Short mmCIF file of C-alpha atoms in Angstrom, two decimals:
data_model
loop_
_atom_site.label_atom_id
_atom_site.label_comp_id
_atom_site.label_asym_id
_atom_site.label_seq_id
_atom_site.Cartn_x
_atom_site.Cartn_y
_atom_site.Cartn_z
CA UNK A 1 11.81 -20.50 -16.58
CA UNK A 2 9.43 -18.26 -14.47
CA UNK A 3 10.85 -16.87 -11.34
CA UNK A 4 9.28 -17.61 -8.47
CA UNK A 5 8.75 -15.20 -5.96
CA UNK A 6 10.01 -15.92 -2.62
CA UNK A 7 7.67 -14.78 0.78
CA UNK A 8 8.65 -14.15 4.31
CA UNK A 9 6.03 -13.61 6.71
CA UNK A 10 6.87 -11.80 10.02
CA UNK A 11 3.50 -11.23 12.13
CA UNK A 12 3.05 -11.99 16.14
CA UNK A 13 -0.75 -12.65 15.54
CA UNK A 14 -1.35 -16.73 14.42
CA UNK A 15 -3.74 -16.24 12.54
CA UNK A 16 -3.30 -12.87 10.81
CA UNK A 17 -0.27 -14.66 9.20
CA UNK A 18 -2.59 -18.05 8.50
CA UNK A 19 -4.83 -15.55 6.02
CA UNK A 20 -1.63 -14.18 4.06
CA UNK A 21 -0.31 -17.69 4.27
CA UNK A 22 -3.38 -18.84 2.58
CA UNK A 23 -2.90 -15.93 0.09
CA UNK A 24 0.73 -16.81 -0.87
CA UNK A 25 -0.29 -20.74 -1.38
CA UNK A 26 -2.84 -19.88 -3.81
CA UNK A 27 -0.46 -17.89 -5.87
CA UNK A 28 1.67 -20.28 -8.39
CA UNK A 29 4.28 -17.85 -8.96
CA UNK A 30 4.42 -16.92 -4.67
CA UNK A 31 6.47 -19.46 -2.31
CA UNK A 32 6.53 -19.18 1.10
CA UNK A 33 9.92 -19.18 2.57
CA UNK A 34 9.89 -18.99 6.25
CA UNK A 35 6.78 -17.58 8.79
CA UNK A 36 8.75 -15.57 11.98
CA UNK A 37 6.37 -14.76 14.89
CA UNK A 38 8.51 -11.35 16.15
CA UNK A 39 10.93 -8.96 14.27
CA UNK A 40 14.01 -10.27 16.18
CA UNK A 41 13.35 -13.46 14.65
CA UNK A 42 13.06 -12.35 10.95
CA UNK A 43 16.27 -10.08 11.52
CA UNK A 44 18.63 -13.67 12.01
CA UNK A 45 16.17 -15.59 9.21
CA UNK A 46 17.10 -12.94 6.39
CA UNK A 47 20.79 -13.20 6.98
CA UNK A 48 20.51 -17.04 6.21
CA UNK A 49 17.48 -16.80 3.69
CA UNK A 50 16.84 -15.02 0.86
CA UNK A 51 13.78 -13.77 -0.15
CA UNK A 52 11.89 -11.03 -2.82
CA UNK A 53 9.14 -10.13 -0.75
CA UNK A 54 8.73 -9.43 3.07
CA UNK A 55 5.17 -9.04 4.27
CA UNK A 56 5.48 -7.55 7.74
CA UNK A 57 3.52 -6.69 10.65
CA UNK A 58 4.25 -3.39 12.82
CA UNK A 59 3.04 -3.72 16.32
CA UNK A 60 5.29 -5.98 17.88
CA UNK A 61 6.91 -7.10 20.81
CA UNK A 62 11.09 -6.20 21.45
CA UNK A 63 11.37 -4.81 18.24
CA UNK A 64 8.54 -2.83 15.81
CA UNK A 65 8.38 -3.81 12.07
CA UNK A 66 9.70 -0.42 11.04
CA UNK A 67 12.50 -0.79 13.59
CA UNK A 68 13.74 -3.96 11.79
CA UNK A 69 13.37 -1.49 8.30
CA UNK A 70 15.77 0.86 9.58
CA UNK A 71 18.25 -1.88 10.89
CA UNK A 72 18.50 -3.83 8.01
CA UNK A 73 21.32 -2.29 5.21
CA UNK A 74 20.05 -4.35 2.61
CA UNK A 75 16.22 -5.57 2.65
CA UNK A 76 13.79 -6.97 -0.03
CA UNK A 77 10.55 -5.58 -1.27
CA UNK A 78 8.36 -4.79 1.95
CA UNK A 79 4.68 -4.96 2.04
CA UNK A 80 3.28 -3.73 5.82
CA UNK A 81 0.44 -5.67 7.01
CA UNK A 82 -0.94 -3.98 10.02
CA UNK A 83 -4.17 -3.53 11.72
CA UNK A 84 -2.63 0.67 12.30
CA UNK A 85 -3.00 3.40 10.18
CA UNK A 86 -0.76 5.78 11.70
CA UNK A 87 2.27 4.22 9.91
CA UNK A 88 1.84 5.22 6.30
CA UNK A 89 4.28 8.01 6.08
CA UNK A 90 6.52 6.31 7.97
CA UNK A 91 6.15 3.37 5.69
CA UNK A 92 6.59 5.81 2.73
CA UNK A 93 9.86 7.18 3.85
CA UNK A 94 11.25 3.48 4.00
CA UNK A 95 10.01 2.39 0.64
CA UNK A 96 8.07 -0.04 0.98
CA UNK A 97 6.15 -1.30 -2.01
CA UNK A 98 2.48 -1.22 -0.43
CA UNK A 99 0.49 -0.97 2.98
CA UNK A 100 -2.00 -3.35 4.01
CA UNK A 101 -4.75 -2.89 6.97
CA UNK A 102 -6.53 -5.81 8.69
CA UNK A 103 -8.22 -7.49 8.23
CA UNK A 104 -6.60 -8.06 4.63
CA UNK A 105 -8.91 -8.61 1.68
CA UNK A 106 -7.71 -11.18 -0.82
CA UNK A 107 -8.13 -8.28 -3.96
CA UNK A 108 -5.96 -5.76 -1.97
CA UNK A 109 -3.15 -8.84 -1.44
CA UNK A 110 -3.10 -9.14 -5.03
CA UNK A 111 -3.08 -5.27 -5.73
CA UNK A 112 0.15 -5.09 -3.42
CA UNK A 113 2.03 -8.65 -5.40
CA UNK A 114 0.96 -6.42 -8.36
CA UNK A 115 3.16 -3.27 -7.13
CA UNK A 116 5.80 -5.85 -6.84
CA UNK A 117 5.91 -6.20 -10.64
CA UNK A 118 5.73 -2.96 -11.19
CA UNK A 119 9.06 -2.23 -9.69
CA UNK A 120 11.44 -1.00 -12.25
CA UNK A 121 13.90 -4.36 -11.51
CA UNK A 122 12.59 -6.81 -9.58
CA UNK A 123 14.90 -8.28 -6.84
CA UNK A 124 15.37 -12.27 -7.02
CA UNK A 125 16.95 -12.57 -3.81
CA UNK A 126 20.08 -13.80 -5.45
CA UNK A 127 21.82 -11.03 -6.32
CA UNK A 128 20.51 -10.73 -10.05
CA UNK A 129 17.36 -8.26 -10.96
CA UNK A 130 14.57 -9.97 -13.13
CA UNK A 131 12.14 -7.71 -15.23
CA UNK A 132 8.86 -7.42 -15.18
CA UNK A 133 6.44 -8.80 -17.51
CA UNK A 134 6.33 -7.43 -20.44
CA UNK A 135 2.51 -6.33 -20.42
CA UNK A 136 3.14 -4.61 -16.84
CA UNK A 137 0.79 -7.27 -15.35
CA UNK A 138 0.61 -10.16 -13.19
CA UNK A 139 1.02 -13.60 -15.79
CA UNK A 140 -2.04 -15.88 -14.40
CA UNK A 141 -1.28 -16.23 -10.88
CA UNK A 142 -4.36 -18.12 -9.37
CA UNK A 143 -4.59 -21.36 -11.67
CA UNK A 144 -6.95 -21.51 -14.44
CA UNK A 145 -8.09 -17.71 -14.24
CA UNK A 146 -6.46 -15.95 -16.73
CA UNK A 147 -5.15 -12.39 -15.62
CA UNK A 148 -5.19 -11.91 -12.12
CA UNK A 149 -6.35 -8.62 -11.63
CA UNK A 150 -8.97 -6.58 -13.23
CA UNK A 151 -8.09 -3.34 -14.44
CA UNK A 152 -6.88 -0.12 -12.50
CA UNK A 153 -9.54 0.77 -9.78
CA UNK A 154 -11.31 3.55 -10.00
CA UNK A 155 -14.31 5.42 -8.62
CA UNK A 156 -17.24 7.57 -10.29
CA UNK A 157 -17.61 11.01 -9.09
CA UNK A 158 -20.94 12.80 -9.37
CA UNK A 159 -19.50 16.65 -11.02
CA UNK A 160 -21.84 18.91 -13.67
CA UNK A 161 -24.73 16.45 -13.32
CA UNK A 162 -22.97 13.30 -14.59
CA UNK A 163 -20.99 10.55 -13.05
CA UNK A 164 -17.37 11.60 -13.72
CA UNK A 165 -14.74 8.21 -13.73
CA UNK A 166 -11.67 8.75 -11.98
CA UNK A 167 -8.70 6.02 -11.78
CA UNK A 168 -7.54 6.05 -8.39
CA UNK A 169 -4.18 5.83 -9.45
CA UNK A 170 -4.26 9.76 -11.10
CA UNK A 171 -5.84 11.04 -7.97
CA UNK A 172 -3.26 13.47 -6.44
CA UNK A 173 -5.21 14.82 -3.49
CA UNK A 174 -9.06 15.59 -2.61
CA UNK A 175 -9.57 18.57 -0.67
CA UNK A 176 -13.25 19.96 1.27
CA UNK A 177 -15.22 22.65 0.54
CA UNK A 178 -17.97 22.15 3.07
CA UNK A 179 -20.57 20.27 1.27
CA UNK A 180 -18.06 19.42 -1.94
CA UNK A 181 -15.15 17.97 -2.71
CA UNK A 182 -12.47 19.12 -5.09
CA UNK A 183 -10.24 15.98 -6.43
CA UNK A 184 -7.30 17.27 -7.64
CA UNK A 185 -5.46 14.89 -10.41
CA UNK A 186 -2.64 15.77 -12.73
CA UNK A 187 -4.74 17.25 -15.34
CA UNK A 188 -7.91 18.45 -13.92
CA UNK A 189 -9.63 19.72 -10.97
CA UNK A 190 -13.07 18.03 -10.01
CA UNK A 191 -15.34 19.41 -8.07
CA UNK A 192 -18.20 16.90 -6.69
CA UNK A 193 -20.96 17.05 -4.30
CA UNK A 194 -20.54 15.08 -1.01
CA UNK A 195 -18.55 15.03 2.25
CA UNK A 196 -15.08 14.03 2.32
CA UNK A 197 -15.66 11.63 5.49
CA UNK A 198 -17.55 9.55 2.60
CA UNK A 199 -15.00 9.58 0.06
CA UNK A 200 -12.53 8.62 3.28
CA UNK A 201 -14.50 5.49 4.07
CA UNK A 202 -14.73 4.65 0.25
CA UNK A 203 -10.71 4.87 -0.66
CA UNK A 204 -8.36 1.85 -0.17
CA UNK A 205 -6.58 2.73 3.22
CA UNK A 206 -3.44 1.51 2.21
CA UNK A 207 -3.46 3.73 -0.79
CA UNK A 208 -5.01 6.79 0.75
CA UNK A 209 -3.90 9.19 3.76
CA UNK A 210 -6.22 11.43 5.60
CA UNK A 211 -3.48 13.81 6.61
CA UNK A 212 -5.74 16.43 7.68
CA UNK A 213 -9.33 17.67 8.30
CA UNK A 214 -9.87 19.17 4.81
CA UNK A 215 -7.28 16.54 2.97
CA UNK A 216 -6.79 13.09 1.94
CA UNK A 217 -3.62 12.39 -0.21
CA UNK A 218 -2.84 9.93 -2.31
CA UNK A 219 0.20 8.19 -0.41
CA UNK A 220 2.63 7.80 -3.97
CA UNK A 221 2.28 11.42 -4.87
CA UNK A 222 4.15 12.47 -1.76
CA UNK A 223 7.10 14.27 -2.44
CA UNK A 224 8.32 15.44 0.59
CA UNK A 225 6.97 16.27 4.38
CA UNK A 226 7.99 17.81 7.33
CA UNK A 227 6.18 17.72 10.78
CA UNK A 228 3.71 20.54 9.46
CA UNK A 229 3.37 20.03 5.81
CA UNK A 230 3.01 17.39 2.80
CA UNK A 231 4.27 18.33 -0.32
CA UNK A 232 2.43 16.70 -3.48
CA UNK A 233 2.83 17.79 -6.88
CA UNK A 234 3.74 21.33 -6.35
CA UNK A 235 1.64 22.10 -3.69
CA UNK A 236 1.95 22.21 0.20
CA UNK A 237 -0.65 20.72 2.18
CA UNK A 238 -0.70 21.19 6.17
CA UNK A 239 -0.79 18.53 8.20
CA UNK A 240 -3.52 18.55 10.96
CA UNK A 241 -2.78 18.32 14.73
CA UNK A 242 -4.32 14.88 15.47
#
């Protein structure tokens, strides 16, 4: 029998928790557990509940979302669903499985249930890890669809007078040269012609960091950071002062 994936949300604004309640209940394979309207409250709901997946605000009253991360010694899969960017790194260093801005399109939601099953042992919330799916995808969540999710975004780069495609996910870092843009990937470097505040309004925010004037990294590819510098791959990047 198919597991189904059990949902907490934990948000302070009504109805930024009625859109990813309207999410979850379109999903067969999501159920919503429980809906808490401040951190304290999810803190005493998740040791009497269960759950796989905690979608969770950050800006809130008492207690922040990542303060509840770093009091909890055993916590399921996070998703952060804020209307902040500032919190990505933050949200990197606790693990969690994807970051969401608002307001929340419905093919990001299903992007960040997607990192769920991409986990390399999904938590049940009882104690026993469930694979994935064998194909690595999501098995027909909205009914009568099919597959979920098209394939792996990308975007199309304009480099020695052709449009280059680039999957998002192979992107490492993109770095300015004035008028161009080198986007640096594992393999190759690519070096296109436009301004990186263009490519910045064009990448997925909860995928993509601008960490500095001249850089935008690609949040998974972080290895390592300090107050001044990002490492990704095996490069240091600085970070800027704002």
């Amino acid at each position: 029998m198919e597991h189904t994936i059990k949902c907490l949300i934990v948000d302070d604004e009504p109805l930024a928790g009625d859109v990813v309640e309207q999410y979850i209940r379109q999903l067969d394979t999501l159920s919503l557990e429980g809906r808490c309207n401040n951190a304290l409250e999810a803190f005493h709901f998740l040791q009497q509940h269960k759950v796989d997946i905690m979608l969770l605000d950050i800006q809130m009253p008492r207690l922040t979302g990542i303060d509840l991360l770093r009091s909890l010694p055993k916590r399921p899969a996070v998703i952060i669903t804020t209307a902040y960017r500032d919190y990505a790194v933050e949200g990197f260093e606790l693990e969690v499985i994807h970051y969401l801005v608002k307001p929340i399109p419905f093919n990001r939601f299903l992007a960040a249930i997607h990192k769920y099953y991409q986990l390399p042992a999904i938590p049940t919330g009882h104690g026993t890890p469930t694979a994935p799916p064998a194909s690595g995808t999501l098995p027909a969540l909205i009914t009568g669809t099919g597959p979920a999710l098209a394939p792996d975004p990308f975007i199309y780069l304009k480099a020695d007078k052709k449009m280059v495609k680039v999957l998002l996910k192979d992107i490492l870092y993109m770095e300015s040269l004035r008028d161009y843009v080198r986007v640096k990937t594992a393999d190759k470097d690519i070096i296109t012609y436009q301004r990186i505040t263009y490519l910045e309004e064009k990448l997925p925010d909860e995928l993509f960091l601008r960490n500095h004037r001249s850089y935008i990294i690609a949040i998974d590819k972080i290895r390592a950071f300090t107050a001044a510098t990002i490492e990704i791959g095996t490069e240091e990047l600085p970070i800027g002062r704002q």
